[in-house]
mmCIF file of C-alpha atoms in Angstrom:
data_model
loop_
_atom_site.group_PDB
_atom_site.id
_atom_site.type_symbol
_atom_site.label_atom_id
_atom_site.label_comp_id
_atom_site.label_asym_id
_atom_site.label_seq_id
_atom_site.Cartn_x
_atom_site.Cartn_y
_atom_site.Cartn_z
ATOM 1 C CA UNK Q 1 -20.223 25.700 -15.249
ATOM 2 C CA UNK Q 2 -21.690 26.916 -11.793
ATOM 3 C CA UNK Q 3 -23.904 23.460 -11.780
ATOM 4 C CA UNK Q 4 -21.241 20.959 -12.438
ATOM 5 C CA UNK Q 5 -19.293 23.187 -9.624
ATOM 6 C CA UNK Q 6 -21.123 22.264 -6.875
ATOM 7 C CA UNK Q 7 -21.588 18.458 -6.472
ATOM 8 C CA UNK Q 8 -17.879 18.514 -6.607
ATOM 9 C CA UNK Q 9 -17.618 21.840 -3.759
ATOM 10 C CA UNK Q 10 -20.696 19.623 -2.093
ATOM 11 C CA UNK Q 11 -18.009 16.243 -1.718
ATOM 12 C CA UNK Q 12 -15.282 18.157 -1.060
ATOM 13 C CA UNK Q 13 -17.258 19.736 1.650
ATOM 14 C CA UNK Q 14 -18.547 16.385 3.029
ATOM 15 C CA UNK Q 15 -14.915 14.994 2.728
ATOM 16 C CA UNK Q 16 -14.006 17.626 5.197
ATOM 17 C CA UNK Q 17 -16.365 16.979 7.464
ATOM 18 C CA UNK Q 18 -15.675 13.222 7.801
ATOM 19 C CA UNK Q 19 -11.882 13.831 8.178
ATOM 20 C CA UNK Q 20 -12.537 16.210 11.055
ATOM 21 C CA UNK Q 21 -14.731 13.689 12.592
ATOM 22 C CA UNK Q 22 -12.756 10.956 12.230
ATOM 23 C CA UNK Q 23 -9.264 13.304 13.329
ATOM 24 C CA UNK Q 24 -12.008 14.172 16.507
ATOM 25 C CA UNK Q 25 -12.842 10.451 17.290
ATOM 26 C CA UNK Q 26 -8.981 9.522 17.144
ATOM 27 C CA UNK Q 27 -7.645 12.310 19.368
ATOM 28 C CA UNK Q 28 -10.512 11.931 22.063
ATOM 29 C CA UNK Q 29 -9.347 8.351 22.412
ATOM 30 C CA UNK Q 30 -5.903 9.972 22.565
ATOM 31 C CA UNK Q 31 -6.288 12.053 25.133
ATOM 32 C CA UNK Q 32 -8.153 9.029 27.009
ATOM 33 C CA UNK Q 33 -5.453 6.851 26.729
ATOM 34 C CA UNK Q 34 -2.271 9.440 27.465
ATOM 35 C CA UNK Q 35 -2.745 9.263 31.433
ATOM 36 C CA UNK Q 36 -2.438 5.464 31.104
ATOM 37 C CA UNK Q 37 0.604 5.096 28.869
ATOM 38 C CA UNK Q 38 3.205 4.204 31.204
ATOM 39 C CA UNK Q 39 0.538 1.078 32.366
ATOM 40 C CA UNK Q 40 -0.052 0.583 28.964
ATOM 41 C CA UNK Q 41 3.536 -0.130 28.178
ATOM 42 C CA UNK Q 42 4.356 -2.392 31.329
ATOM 43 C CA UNK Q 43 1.002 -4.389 30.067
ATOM 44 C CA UNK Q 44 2.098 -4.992 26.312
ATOM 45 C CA UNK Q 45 6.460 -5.348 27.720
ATOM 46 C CA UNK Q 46 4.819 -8.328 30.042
ATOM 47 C CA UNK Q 47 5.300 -11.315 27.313
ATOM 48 C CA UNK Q 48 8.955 -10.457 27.419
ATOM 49 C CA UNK Q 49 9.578 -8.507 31.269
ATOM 50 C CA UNK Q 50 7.985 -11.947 32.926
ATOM 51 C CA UNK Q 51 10.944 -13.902 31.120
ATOM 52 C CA UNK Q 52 13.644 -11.741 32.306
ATOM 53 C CA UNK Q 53 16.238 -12.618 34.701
ATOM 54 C CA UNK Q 54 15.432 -11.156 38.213
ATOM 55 C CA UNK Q 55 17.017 -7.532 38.085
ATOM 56 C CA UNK Q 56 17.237 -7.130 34.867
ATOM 57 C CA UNK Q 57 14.161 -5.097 32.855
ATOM 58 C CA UNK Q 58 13.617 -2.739 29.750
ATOM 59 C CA UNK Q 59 16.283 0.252 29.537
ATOM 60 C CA UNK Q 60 16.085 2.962 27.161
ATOM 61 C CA UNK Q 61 18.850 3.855 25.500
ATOM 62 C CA UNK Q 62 18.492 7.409 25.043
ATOM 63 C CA UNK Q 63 17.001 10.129 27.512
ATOM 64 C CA UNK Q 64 14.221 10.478 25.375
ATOM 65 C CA UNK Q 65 13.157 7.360 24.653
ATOM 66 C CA UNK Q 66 11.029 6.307 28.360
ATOM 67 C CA UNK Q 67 9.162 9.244 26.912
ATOM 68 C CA UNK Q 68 8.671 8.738 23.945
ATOM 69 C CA UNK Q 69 8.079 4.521 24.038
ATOM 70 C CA UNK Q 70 4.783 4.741 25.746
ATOM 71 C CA UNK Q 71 4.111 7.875 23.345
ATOM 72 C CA UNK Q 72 4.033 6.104 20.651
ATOM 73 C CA UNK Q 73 2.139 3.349 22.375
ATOM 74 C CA UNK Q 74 -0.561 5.343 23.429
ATOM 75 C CA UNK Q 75 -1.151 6.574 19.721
ATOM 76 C CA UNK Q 76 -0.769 3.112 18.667
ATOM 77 C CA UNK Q 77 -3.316 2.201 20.679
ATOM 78 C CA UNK Q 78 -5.700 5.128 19.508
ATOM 79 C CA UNK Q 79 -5.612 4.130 16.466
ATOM 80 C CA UNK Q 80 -6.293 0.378 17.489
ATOM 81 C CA UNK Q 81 -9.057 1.213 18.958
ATOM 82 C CA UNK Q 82 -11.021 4.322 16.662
ATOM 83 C CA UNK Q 83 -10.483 2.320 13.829
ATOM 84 C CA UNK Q 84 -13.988 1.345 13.367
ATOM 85 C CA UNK Q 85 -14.821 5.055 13.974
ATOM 86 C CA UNK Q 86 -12.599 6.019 11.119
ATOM 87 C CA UNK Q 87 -13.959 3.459 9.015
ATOM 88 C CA UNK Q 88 -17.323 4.034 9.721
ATOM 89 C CA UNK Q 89 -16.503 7.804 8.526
ATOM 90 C CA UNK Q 90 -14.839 6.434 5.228
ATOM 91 C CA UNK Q 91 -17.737 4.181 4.373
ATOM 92 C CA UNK Q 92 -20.029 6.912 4.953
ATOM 93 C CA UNK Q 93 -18.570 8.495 2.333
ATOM 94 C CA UNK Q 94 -18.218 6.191 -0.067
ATOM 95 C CA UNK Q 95 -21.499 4.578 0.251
ATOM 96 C CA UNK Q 96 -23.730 6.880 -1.627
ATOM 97 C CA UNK Q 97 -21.816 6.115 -4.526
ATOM 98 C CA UNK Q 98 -22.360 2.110 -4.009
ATOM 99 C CA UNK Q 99 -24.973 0.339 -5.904
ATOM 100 C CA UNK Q 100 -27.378 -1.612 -3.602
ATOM 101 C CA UNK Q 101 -25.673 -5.042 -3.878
ATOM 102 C CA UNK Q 102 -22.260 -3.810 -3.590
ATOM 103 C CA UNK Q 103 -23.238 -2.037 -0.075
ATOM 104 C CA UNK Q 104 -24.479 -5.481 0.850
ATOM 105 C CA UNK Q 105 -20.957 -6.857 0.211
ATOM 106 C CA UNK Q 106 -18.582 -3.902 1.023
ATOM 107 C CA UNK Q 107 -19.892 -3.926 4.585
ATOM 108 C CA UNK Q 108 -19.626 -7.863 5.729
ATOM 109 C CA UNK Q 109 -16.029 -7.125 3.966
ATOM 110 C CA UNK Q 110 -15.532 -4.135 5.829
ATOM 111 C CA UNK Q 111 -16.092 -5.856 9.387
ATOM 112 C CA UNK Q 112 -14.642 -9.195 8.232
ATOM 113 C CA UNK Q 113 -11.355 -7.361 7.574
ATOM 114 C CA UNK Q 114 -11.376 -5.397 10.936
ATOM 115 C CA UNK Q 115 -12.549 -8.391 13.268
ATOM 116 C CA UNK Q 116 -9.732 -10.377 11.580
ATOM 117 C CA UNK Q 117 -7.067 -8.132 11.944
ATOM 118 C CA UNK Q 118 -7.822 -7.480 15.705
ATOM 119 C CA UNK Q 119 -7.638 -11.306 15.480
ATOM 120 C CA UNK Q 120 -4.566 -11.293 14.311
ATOM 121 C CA UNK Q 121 -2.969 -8.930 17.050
ATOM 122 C CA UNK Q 122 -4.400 -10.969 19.546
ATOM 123 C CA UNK Q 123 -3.010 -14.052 18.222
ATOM 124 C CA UNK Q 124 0.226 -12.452 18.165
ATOM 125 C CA UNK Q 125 0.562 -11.059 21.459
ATOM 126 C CA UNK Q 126 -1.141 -14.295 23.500
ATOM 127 C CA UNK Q 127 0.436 -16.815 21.414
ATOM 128 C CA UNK Q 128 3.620 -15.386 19.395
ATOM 129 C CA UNK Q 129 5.231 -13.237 21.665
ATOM 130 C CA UNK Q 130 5.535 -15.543 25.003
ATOM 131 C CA UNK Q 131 6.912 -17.951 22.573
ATOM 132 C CA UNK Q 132 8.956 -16.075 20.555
ATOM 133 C CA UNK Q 133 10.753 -14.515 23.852
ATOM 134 C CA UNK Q 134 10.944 -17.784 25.630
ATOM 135 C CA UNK Q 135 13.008 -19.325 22.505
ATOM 136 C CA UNK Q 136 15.087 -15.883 22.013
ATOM 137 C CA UNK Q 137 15.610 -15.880 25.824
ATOM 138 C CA UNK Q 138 16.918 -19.355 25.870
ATOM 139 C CA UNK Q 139 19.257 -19.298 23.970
ATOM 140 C CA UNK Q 140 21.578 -16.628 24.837
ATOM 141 C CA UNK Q 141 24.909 -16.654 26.265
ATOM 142 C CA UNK Q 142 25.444 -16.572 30.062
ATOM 143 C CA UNK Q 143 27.820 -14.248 29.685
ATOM 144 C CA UNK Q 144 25.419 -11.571 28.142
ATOM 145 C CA UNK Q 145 22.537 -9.376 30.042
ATOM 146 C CA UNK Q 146 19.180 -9.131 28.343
ATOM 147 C CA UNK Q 147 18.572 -5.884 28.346
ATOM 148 C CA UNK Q 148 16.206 -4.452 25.438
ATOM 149 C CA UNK Q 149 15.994 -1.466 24.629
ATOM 150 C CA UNK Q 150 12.179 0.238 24.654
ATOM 151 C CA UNK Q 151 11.660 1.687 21.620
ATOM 152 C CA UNK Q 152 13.399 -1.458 19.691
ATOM 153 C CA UNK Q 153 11.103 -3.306 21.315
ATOM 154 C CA UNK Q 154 8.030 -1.462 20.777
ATOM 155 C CA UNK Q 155 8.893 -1.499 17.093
ATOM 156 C CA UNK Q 156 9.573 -4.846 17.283
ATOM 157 C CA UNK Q 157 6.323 -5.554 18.620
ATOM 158 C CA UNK Q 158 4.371 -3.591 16.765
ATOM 159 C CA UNK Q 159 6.059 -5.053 13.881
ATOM 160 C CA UNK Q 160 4.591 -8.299 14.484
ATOM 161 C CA UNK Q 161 1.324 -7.343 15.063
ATOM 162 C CA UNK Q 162 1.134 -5.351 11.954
ATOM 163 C CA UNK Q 163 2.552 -8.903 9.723
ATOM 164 C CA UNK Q 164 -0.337 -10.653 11.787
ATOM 165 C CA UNK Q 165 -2.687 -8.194 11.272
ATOM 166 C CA UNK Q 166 -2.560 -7.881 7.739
ATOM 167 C CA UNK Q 167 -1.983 -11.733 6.983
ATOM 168 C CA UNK Q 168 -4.982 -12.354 8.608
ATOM 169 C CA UNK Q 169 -6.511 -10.157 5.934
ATOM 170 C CA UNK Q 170 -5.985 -13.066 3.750
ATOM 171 C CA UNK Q 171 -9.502 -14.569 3.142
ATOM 172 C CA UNK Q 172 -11.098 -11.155 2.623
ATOM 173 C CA UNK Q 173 -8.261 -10.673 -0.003
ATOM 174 C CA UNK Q 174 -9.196 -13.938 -1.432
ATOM 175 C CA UNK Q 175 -13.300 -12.660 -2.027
ATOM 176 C CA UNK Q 176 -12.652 -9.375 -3.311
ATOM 177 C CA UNK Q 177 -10.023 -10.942 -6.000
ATOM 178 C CA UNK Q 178 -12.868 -14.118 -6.377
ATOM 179 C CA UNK Q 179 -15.566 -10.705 -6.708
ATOM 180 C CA UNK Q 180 -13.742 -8.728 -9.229
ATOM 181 C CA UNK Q 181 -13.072 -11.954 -11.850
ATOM 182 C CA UNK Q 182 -9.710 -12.036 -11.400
ATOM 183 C CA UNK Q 183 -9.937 -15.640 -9.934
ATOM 184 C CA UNK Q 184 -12.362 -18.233 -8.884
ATOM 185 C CA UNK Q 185 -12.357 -20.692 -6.292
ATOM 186 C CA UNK Q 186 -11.701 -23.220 -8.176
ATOM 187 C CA UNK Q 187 -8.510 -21.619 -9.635
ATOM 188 C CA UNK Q 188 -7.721 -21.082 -5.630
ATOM 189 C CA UNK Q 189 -8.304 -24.346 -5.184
ATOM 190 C CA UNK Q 190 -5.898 -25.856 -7.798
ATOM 191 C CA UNK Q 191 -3.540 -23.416 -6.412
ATOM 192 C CA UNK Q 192 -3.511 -24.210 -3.094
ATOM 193 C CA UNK Q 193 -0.013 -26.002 -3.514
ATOM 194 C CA UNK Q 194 1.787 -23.240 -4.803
ATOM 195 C CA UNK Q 195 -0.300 -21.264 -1.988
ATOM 196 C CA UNK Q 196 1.240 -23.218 1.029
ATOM 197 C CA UNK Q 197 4.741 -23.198 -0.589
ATOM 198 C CA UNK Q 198 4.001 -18.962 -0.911
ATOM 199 C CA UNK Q 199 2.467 -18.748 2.753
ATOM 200 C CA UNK Q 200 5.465 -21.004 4.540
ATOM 201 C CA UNK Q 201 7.986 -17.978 2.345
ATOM 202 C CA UNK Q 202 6.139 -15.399 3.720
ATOM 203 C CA UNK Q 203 6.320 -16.818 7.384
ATOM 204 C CA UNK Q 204 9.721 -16.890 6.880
ATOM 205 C CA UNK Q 205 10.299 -13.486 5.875
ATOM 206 C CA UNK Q 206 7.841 -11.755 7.989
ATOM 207 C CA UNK Q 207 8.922 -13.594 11.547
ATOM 208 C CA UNK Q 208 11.713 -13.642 13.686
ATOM 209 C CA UNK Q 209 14.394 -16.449 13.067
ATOM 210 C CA UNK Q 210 12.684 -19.421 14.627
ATOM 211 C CA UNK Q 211 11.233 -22.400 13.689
ATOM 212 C CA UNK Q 212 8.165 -21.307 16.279
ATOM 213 C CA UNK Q 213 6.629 -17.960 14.967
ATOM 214 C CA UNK Q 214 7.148 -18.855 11.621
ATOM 215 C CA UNK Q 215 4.816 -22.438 11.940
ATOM 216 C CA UNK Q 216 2.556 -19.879 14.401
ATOM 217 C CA UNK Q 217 1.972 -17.874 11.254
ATOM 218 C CA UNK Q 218 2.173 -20.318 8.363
ATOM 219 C CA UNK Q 219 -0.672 -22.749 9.705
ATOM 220 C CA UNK Q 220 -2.702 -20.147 10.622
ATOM 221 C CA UNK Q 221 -2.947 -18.740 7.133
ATOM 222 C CA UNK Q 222 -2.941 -21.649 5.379
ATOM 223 C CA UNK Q 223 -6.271 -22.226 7.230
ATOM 224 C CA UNK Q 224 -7.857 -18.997 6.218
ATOM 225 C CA UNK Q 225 -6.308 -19.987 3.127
ATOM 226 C CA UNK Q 226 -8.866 -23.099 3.023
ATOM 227 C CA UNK Q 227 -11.612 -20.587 4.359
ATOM 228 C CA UNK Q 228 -10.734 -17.790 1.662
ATOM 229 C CA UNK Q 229 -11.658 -20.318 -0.977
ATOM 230 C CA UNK Q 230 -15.148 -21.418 0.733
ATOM 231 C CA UNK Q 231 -16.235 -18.081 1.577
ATOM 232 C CA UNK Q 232 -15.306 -16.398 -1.858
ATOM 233 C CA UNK Q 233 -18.019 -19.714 -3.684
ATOM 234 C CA UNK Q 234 -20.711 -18.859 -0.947
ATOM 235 C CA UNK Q 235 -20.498 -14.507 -2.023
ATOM 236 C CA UNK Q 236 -20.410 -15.937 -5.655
ATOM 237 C CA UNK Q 237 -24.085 -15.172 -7.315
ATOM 238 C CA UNK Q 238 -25.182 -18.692 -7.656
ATOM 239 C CA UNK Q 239 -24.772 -19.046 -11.159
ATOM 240 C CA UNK Q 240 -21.066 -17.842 -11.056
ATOM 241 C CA UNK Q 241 -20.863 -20.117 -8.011
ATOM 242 C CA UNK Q 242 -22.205 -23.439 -10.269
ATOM 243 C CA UNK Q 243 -19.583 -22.274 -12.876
ATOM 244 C CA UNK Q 244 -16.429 -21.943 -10.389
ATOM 245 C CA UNK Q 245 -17.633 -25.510 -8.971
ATOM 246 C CA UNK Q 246 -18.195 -27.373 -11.994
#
């Protein structure tokens, strides 16, 4: 009983010590980041501040929430950037346990997913936000003062970097469906209709009510869409790959 004890008290052990690492790598970027908050929040409020009406800027609603906006920023922001840190502590974990060829494809997979959702929040804050502001700034009454409020903007924000994020994730998705049988490209491929119908939905739901973010989304994806398919027959073992093709 004693032996089949211990690899288990052994993982359980080395689980602990990765979550403290990866708790330690998070909060020293914390702690870095905390002085700079405030800057941090005029930095990412810029996209919509620079569209506002001279004397006008971001209020906050309640007396906690100036505090509490770049807060939640700052941890935000931790987390943006330790992620590979925590990852790295996750995978390893888990890699030990991997058989040699699926370490070869869990870690392109790994970085593909991170690279493209850092992709994706960067397409959304150059791209989306100035022009979702400019159209949601246009448009309003004369008669009414823009004046957003700082944490519904933050989570608004953050929001749509999260829905970029993770719909950028959409070719890794593709492989690791294409990997486990589910599909194969050539079912993606013959789908791809339906796809475009699904991704133009998704826009929709995922985007604020314009005609702008939603094609900013849409086309994106249904290019990684196109790329999903190509990259999922090149990881194929070559005989699965001349199957899915023919």
């Amino acid at each position: 009983m004693a032996d089949t004890d211990a690899p288990l008290i052994e993982h359980l052990i080395e689980l602990r010590g990765r979550l403290l690492r990866a708790l330690a790598g998070f909060f020293v970027v914390l702690l870095c980041l905390l002085p700079f908050a405030a800057k941090l929040y005029g930095w990412l409020a810029q996209p919509l501040t620079s569209l506002l009406p001279a004397g006008q800027s971001i209020i906050a609603t309640n007396p906690a929430g100036a505090f509490f906006a770049p807060l939640k920023l700052a941890m935000f922001c931790a987390l943006f950037i330790s992620m590979p840190w925590l990852l790295y502590q996750t995978w390893a974990f888990v890699a030990p346990a991997l058989y040699a060829r699926e370490k070869r494809l869990a870690l392109p997979l790994l970085a593909s997913a991170v690279a493209l959702f850092y992709a994706g929040c960067a397409f959304a804050f150059l791209l989306v936000l100035p022009a979702v502001f400019h159209f949601l700034t246009s448009f309003g009454a004369d008669v009414i003062a823009v004046t957003p409020d700082a944490g519904a903007y933050l989570d608004f924000v953050l929001a749509l970097f999260l829905a970029f994020g993770l719909s950028f994730e959409l070719p890794v998705a593709m492989v690791i469906l294409v990997l486990l049988g589910w599909v194969s490209p050539a079912q993606l491929k013959e789908a791809r209709g339906y796809a475009v119908v699904g991704i133009f939905v998704i826009a929709a739901i995922v985007t604020p009510p314009d005609v702008i973010s939603q094609l900013m989304l849409a086309i994106p994806m249904c290019l990684l869409y196109e790329l999903g398919i190509h990259a999922s027959r090149w990881l194929l073992p070559k005989p699965q790959a001349r199957d899915a093709a023919g």
